[in-house]
Short mmCIF file of C-alpha atoms in Angstrom, two decimals:
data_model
loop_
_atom_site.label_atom_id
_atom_site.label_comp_id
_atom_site.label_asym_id
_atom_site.label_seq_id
_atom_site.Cartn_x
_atom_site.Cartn_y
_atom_site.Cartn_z
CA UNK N 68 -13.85 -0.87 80.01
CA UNK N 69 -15.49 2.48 80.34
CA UNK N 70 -12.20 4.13 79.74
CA UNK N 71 -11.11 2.53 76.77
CA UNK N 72 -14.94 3.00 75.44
CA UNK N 73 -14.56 6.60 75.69
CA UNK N 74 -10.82 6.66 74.45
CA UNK N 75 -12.27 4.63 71.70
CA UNK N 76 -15.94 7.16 70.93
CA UNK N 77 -13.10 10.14 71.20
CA UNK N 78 -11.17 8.58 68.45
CA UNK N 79 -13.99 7.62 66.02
CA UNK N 80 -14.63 11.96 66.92
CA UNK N 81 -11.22 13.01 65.83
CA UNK N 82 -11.12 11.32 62.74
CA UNK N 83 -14.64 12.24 61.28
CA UNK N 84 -13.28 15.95 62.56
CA UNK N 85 -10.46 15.53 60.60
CA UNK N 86 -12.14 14.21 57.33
CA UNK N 87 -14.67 17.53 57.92
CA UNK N 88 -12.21 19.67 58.65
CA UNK N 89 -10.27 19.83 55.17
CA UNK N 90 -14.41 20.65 53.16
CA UNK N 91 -16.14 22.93 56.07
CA UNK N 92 -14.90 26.09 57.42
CA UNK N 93 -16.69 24.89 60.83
CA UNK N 94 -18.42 22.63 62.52
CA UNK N 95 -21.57 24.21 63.28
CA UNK N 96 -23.09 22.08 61.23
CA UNK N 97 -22.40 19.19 63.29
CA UNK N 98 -24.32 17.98 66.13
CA UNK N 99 -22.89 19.20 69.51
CA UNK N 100 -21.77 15.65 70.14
CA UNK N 101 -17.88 15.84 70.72
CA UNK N 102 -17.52 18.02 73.34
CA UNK N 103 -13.73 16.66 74.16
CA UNK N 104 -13.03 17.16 70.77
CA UNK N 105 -14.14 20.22 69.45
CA UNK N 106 -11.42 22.21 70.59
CA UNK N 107 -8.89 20.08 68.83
CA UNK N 108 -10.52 20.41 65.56
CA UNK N 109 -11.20 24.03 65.96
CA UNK N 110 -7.27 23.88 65.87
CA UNK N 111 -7.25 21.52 62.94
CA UNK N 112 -9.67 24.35 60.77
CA UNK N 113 -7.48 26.73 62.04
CA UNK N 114 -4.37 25.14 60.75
CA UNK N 115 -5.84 23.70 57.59
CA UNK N 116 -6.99 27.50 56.59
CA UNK N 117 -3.60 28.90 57.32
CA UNK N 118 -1.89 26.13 55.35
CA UNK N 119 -3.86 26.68 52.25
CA UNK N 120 -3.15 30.36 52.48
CA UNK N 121 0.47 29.67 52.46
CA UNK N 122 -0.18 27.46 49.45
CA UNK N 123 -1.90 30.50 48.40
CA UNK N 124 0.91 32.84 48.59
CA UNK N 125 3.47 30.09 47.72
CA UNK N 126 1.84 29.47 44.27
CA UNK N 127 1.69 33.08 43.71
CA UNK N 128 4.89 33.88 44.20
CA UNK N 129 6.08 30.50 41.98
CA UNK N 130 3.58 32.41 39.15
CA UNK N 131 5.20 35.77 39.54
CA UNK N 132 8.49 34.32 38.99
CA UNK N 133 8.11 32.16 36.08
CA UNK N 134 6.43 35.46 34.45
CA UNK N 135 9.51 37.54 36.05
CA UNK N 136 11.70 34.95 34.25
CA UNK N 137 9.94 34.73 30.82
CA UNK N 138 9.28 38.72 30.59
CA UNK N 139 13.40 38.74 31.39
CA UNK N 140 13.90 36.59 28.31
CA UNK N 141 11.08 38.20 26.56
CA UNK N 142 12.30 41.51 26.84
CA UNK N 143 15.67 41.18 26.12
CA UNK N 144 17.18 43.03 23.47
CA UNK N 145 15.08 42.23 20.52
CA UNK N 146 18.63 41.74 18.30
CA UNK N 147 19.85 39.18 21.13
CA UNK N 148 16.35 37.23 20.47
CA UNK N 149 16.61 37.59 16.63
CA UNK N 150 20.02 36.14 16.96
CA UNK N 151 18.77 32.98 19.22
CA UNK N 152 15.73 32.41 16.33
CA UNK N 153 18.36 32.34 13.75
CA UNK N 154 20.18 29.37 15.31
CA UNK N 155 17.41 27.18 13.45
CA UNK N 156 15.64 29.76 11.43
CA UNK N 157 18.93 29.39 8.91
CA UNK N 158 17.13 30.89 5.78
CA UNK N 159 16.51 34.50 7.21
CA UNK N 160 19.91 35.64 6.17
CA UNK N 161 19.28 34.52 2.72
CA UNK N 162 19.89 37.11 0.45
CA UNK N 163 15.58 37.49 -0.81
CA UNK N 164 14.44 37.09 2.53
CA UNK N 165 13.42 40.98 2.84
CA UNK N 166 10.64 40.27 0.14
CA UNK N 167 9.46 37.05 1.53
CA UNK N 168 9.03 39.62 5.21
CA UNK N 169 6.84 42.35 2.46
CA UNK N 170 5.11 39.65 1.13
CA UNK N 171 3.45 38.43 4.63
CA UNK N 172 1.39 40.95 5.37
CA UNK N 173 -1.18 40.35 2.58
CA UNK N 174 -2.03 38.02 -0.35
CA UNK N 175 0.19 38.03 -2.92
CA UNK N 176 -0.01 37.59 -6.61
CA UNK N 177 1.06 34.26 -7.25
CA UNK N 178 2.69 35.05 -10.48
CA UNK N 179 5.13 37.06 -9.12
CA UNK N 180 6.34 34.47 -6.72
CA UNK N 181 9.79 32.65 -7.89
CA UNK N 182 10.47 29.53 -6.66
CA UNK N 183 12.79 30.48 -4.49
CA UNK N 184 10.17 32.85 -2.64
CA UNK N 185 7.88 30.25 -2.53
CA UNK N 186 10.40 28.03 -0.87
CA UNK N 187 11.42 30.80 1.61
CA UNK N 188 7.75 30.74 2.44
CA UNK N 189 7.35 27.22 3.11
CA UNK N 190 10.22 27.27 5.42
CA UNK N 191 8.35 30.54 7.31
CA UNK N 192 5.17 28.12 7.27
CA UNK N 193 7.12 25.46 9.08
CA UNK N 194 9.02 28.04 11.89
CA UNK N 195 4.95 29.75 12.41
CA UNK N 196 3.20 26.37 13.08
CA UNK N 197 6.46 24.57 14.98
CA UNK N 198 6.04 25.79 18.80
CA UNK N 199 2.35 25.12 18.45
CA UNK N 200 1.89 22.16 16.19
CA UNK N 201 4.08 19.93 17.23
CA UNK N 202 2.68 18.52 20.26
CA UNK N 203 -0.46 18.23 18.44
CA UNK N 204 0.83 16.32 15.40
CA UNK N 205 2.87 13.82 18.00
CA UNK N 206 -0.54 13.52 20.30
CA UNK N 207 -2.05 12.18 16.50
CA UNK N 208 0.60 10.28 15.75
CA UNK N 209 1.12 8.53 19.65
CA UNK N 210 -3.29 7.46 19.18
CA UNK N 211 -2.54 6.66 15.76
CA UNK N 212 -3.70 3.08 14.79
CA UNK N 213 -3.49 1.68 11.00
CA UNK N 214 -6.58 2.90 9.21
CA UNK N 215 -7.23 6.57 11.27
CA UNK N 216 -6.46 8.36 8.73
CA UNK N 217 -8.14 6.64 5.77
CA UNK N 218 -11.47 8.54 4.23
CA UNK N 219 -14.36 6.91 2.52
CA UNK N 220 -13.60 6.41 -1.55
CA UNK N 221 -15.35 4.85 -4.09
CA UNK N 222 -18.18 3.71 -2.13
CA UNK N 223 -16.39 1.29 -0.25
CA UNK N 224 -16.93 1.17 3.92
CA UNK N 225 -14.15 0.65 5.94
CA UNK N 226 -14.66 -2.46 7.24
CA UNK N 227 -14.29 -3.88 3.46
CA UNK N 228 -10.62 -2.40 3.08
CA UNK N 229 -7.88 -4.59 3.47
CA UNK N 230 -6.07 -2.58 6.21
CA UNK N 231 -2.74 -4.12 7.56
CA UNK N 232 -2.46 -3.73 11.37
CA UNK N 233 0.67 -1.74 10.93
CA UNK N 234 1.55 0.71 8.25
CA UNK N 235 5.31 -0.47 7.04
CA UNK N 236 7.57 3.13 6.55
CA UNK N 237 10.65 2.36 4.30
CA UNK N 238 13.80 4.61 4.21
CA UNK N 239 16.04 4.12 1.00
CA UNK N 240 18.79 6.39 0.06
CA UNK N 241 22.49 5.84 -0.58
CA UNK N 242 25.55 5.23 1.48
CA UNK N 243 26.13 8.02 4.44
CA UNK N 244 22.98 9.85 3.43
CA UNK N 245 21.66 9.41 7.51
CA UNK N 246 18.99 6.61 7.29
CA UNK N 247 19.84 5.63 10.80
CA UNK N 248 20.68 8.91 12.22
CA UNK N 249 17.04 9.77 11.15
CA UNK N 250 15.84 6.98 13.10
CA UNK N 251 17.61 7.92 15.91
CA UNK N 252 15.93 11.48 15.78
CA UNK N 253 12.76 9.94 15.36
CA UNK N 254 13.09 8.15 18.75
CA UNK N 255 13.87 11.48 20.38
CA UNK N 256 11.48 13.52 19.28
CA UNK N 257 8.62 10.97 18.74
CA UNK N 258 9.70 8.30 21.20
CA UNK N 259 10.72 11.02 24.13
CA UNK N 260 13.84 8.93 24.43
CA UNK N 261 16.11 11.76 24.85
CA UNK N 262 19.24 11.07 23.05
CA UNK N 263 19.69 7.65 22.93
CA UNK N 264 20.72 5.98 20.19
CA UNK N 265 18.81 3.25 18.84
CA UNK N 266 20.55 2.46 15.44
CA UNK N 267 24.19 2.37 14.79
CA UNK N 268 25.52 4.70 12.25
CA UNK N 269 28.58 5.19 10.64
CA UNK N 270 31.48 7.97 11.19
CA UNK N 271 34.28 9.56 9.96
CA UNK N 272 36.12 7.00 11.13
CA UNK N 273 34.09 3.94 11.12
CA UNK N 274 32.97 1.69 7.77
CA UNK N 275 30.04 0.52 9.50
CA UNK N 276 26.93 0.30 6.97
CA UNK N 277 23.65 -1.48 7.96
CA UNK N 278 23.59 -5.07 6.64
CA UNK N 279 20.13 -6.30 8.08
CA UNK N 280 16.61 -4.46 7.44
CA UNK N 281 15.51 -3.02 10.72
CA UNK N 282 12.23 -2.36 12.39
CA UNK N 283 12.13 0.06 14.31
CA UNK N 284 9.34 1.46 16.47
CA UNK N 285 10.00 4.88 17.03
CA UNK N 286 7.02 5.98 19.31
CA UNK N 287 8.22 2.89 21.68
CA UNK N 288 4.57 1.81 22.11
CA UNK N 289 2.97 -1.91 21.93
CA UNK N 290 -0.13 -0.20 20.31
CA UNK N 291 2.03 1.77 17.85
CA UNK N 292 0.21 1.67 14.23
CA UNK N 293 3.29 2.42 12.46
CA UNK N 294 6.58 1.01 12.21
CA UNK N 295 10.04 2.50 10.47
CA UNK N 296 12.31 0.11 8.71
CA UNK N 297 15.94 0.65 8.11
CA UNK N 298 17.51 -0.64 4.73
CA UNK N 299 21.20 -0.14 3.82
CA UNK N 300 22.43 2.21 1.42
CA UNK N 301 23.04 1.78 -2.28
CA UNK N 302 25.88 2.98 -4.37
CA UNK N 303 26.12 5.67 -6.59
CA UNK N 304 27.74 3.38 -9.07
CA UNK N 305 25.11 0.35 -8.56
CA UNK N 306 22.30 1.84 -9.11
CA UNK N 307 20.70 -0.67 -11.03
CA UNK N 308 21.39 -3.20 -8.88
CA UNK N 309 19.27 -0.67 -6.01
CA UNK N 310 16.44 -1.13 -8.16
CA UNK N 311 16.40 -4.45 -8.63
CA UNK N 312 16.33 -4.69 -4.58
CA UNK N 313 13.86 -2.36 -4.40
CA UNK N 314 11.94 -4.40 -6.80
CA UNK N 315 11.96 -6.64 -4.34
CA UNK N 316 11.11 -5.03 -1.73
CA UNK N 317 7.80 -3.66 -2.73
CA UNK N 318 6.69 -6.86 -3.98
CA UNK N 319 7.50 -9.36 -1.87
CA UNK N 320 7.66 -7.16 1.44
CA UNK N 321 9.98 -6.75 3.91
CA UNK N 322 10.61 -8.60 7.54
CA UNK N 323 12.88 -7.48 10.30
CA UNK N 324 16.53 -8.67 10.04
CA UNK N 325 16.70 -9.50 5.96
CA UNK N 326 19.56 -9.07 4.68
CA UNK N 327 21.19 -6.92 2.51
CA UNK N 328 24.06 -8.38 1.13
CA UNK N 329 25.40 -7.47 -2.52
CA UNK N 330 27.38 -8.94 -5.08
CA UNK N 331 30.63 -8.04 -3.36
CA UNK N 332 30.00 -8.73 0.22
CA UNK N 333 31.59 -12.29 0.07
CA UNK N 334 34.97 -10.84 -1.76
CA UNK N 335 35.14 -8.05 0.95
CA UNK N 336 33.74 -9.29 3.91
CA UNK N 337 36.59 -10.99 6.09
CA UNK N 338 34.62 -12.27 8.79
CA UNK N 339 32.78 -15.52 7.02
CA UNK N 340 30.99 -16.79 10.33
CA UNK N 341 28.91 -13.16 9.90
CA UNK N 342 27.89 -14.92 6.13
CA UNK N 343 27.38 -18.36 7.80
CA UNK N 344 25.39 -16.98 10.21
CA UNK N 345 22.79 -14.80 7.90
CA UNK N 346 20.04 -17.64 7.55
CA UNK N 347 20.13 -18.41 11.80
CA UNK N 348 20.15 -14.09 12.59
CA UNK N 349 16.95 -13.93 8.75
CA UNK N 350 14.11 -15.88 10.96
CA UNK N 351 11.40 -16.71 9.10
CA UNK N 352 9.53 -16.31 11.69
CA UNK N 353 9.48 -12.38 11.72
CA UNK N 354 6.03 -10.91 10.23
CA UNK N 355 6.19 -10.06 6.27
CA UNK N 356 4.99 -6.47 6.39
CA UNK N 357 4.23 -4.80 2.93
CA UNK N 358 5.34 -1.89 2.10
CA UNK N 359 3.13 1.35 2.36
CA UNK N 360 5.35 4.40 1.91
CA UNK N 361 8.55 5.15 0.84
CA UNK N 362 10.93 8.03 2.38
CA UNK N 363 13.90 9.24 -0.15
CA UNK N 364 16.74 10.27 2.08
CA UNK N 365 19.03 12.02 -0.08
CA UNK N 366 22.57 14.01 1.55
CA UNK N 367 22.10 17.61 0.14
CA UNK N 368 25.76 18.71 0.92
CA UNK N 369 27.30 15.95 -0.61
CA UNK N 370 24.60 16.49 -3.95
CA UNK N 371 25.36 19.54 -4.21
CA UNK N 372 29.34 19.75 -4.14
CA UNK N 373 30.02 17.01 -6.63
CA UNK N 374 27.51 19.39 -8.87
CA UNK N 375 30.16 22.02 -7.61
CA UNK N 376 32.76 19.59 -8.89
CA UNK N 377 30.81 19.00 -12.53
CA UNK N 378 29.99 15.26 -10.94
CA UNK N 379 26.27 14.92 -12.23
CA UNK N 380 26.22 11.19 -10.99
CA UNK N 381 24.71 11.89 -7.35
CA UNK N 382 21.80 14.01 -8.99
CA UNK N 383 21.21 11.84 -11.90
CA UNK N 384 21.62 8.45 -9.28
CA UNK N 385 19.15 9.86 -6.78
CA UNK N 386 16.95 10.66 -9.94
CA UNK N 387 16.42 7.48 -10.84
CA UNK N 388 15.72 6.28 -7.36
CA UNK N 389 13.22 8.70 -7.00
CA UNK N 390 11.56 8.08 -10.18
CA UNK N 391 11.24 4.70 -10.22
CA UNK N 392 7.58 3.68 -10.31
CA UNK N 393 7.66 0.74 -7.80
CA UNK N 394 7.78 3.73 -5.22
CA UNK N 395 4.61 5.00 -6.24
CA UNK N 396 1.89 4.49 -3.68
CA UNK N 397 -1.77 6.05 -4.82
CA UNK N 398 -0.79 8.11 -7.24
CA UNK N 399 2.43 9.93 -5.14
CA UNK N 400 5.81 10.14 -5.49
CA UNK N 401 7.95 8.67 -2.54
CA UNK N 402 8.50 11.84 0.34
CA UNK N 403 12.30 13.54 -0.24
CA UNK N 404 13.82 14.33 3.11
CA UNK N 405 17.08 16.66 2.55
CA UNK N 406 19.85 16.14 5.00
CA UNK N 407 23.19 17.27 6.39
CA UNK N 408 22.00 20.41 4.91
CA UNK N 409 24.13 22.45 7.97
CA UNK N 410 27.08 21.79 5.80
CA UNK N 411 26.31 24.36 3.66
CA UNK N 412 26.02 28.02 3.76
CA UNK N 413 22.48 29.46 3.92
CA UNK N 414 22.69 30.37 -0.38
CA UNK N 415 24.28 26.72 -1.20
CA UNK N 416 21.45 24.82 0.95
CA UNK N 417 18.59 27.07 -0.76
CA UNK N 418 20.64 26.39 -4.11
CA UNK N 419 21.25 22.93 -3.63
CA UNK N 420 17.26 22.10 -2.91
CA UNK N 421 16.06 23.80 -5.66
CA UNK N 422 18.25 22.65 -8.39
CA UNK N 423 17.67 18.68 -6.45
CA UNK N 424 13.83 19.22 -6.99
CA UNK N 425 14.22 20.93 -10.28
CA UNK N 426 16.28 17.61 -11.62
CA UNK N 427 13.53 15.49 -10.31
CA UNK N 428 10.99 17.21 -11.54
CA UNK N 429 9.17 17.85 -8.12
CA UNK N 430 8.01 21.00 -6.58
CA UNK N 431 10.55 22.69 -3.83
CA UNK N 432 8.15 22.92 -1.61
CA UNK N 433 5.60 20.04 -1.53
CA UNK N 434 6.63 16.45 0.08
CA UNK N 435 10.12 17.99 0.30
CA UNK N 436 11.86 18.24 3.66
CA UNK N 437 15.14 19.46 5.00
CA UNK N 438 16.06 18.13 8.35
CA UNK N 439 18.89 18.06 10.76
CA UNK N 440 19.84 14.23 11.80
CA UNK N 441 22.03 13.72 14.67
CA UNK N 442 25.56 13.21 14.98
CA UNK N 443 27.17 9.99 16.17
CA UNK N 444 26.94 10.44 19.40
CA UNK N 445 23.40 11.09 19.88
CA UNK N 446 23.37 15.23 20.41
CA UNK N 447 21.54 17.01 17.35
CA UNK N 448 23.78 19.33 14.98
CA UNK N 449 22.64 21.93 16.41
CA UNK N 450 21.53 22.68 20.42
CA UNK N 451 18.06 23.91 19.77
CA UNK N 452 16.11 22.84 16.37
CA UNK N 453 12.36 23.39 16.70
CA UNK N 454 11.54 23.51 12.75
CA UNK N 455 13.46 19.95 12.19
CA UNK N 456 11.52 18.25 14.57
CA UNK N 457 8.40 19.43 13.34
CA UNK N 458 9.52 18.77 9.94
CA UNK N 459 10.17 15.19 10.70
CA UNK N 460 6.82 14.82 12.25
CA UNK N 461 4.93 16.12 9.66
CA UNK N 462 7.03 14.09 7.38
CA UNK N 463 5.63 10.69 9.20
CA UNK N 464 2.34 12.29 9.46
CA UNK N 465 1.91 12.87 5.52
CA UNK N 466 3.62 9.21 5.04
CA UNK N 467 0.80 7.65 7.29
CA UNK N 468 -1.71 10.01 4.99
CA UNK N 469 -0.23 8.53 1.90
CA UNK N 470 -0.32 4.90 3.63
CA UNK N 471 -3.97 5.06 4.36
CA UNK N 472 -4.70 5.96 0.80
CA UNK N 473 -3.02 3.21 -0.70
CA UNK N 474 -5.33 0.45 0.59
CA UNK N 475 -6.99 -1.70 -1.70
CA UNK N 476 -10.51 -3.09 -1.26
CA UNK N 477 -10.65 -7.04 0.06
CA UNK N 478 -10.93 -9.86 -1.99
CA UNK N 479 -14.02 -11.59 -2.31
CA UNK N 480 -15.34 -14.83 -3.81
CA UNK N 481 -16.14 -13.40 -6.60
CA UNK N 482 -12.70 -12.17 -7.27
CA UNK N 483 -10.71 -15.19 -6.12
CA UNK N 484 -12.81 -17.05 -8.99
CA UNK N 485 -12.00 -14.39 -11.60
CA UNK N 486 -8.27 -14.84 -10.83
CA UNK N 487 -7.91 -18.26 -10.53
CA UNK N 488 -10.19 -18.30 -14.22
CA UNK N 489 -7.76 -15.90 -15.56
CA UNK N 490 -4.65 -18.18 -14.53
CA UNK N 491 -6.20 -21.23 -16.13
CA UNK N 492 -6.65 -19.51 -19.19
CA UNK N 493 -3.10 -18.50 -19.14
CA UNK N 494 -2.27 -21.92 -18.42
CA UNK N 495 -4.23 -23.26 -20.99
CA UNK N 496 -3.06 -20.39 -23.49
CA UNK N 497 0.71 -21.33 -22.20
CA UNK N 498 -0.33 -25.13 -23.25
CA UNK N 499 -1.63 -24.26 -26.31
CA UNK N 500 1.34 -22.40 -27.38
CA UNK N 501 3.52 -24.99 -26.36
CA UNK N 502 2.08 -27.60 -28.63
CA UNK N 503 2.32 -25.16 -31.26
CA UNK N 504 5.90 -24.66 -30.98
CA UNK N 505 6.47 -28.63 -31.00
CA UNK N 506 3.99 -29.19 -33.59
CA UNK N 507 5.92 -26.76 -35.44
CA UNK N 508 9.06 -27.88 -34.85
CA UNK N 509 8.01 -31.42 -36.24
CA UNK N 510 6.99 -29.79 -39.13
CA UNK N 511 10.08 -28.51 -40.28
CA UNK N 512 11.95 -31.90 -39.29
CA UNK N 513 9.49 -33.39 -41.75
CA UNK N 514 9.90 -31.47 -44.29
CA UNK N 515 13.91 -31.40 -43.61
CA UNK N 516 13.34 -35.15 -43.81
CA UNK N 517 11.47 -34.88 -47.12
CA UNK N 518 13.27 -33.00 -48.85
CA UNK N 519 16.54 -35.31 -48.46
CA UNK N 520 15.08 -38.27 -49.06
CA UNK N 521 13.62 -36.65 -52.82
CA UNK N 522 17.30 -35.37 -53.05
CA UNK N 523 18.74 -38.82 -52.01
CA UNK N 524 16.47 -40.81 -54.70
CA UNK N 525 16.71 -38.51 -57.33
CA UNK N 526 20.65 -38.90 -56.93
CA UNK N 527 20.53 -42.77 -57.33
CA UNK N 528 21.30 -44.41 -60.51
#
């Protein structure tokens, strides 16, 4: 018993040594009661200090080369890193783009900016603020819940807004102008998917066109405040059947998986249990989300080489789905996002923008963005694009701006009895002119009647 007492006291020693040894250098401050195991700690200290100092030196030498490496890459030949920046930084060989580099180092005059300087500078703006900004602008957008970025107006308080608990983000554009590819970039920068492909999209070789709106939440996040939704694209030729839909759209609201069939879909559409199956796959049970903000996704190369060709009806089709006024939310015009714009030579993209915002009557630089989408097999159009993804993430961030702004107070008692007066007096008004038409129309059958009946006695003998 005496043994295993003593095994037992000499255990209880080695372990409070052990949970001393890793915070004191010794154990002098200890009472001199382990004699048996004082040694074995000193060993322990002695073995815990030599292992942090080859931590030490190990985390050193890891620091020295990661600065070895990045002053290698640093200090390359500053042509060689020039070259690398211009793999996204496309504009810098544009033919102004010396003036734009003057221009930097001060204030300028602002009358002596053209619009394409101005645009140049913008896209400088976007390739200064990228390597920093973006992690910031996807930490806002990751803790962003509906109503964050709303700001007191009118004298209103929060609390009395009717805020939805997600802010509905619509993309509308025409066939093949990359809706879903923009979706899928969306989940790769914003969602850190890498590049997996969340929505289908169509190919060179492949007819397929979304038939079904789609929600899609890009940050893949239960508490996500936003959500994305998919529509299918219009045609150039249709357009006013596009805005009818969008008609729609805005004021009824949307819900995941309504379809978008046209006129034609029946006639071309050989599969009919798809058709049969459209009210089973349109649940009604899917939330009705209003709308909050509109996105414009317009394909620059194909814009701009049908005005190459003297075809004006891209321009003048994306014109009016820009313009309409359904779109509007607060005051702003739906946000323009440019794509396929690596088509195009550096002069035709810069070309093609300005003479796009010039027909819509928009500023080149202001709610206008060119991005990069990603190719059918999930790898971006080009291997490193910095100013794209921050350019789509600003894009969301100014949509959830506009969003926020666009809330309307709640409606009271007071309200609720001022519309349902103002319905009965349009009833009653609707009543009233009712009665007048058949009162009216009884007239003139009387009078019809009238006058035969003098012609008919006047005509007897």
């Amino acid at each position: 018993m005496e043994g295993t007492r003593k095994l037992n006291k000499d255990c209880t020693c080695l372990d409070v040594a052990f949970k001393h040894c890793f915070t004191h250098e010794s154990f002098d401050h200890l009472q001199p009661l382990f004699p048996t195991v004082r040694p074995l700690a000193n060993r322990v200290i002695w073995f815990n200090n030599h292992r942090c100092k080859l931590s030490c030196h190990r985390r050193v030498d890891e620091c020295s080369w990661k600065q070895e490496m990045k002053s290698r890459v640093s200090c390359v030949d500053e042509d060689d890193c020039e070259s690398c920046r211009l793999e996204y930084c496309w504009w810098r060989t544009a033919a102004e783009f010396d003036k734009c580099v003057k221009l930097k180092l001060g204030f300028p005059n602002v009358s002596i900016l053209t619009p394409r300087l101005r645009l140049l500078r913008e896209l400088e703006r976007l390739a200064l603020v990228a390597p920093d900004g973006l992690n910031e602008l996807q930490h806002k957008l990751l803790e962003y819940r509906s109503g964050d970025f709303w700001v007191p107006t009118g004298g209103i308080a929060k609390e009395h807004m009717d805020i939805p608990p997600v802010n509905t983000i619509l993309l509308v554009g025409f066939s093949g102008s990359g809706k879903s590819s923009l979706i899928n970039l969306m989940y790769s920068i914003l969602g850190r998917s890498g590049l997996i492909p969340f929505a289908q999209t169509s190919s060179g070789r492949s007819n397929y066109t979304t038939m079904y709106m789609e929600e899609h939440n890009v940050l893949r996040s239960t508490r996500s405040g936003f959500c994305i939704y998919d529509s299918r694209g219009f045609d150039y030729h249709g357009t006013r059947e596009a805005l009818e839909e969008m008609s729609s759209w805005m004021s009824e609201g949307i819900h995941h998986n309504q379809p978008c069939f046209r006129y034609n879909d029946r006639a071309t559409t050989a599969d009919d249990a798809a058709m049969e199956n459209v009210t089973l796959r349109s649940s009604s049970n899917f939330l009705q989300r209003e709308v909050n903000c509109v996105m414009v996704v317009a394909n620059i190369a194909q814009i701009y080489k049908a005005l190459k060709a003297g075809d004006l009806k891209p321009l003048e089709a994306t014109r009016q789905l820009f313009s309409f006024s359904a779109l509007r939310k607060s005051n702003e015009n739906p946000l323009l996002i440019l794509t396929h714009g690596d088509l195009l030579s550096t002069e035709e993209r810069i070309d093609g923008r300005m003479k796009i915002c010039e027909h819509l009557e928009i500023s080149e630089t202001n709610g206008v963005y060119d991005i990069l989408c990603l190719n059918e097999y999930g790898f971006p159009v080009e291997e490193s694009d910095p100013v794209s993804a921050y350019a789509l993430t600003e894009a969301v961030y100014r949509a959830l701006l506009i969003s926020d702004r666009s809330h309307f107070p709640k409606m009271k008692f007071k309200d609720w009895a001022m519309l349902i007066l103002l319905w009965l007096m349009r009833f009653i008004g609707f009543c009233f002119a009712f009665l007048a038409d058949v009162c009216s129309n009884l007239g003139k059958k009387q009078k019809l009647r009238n006058e035969f009946d003098s012609r008919h006695y006047k005509l007897k003998p």
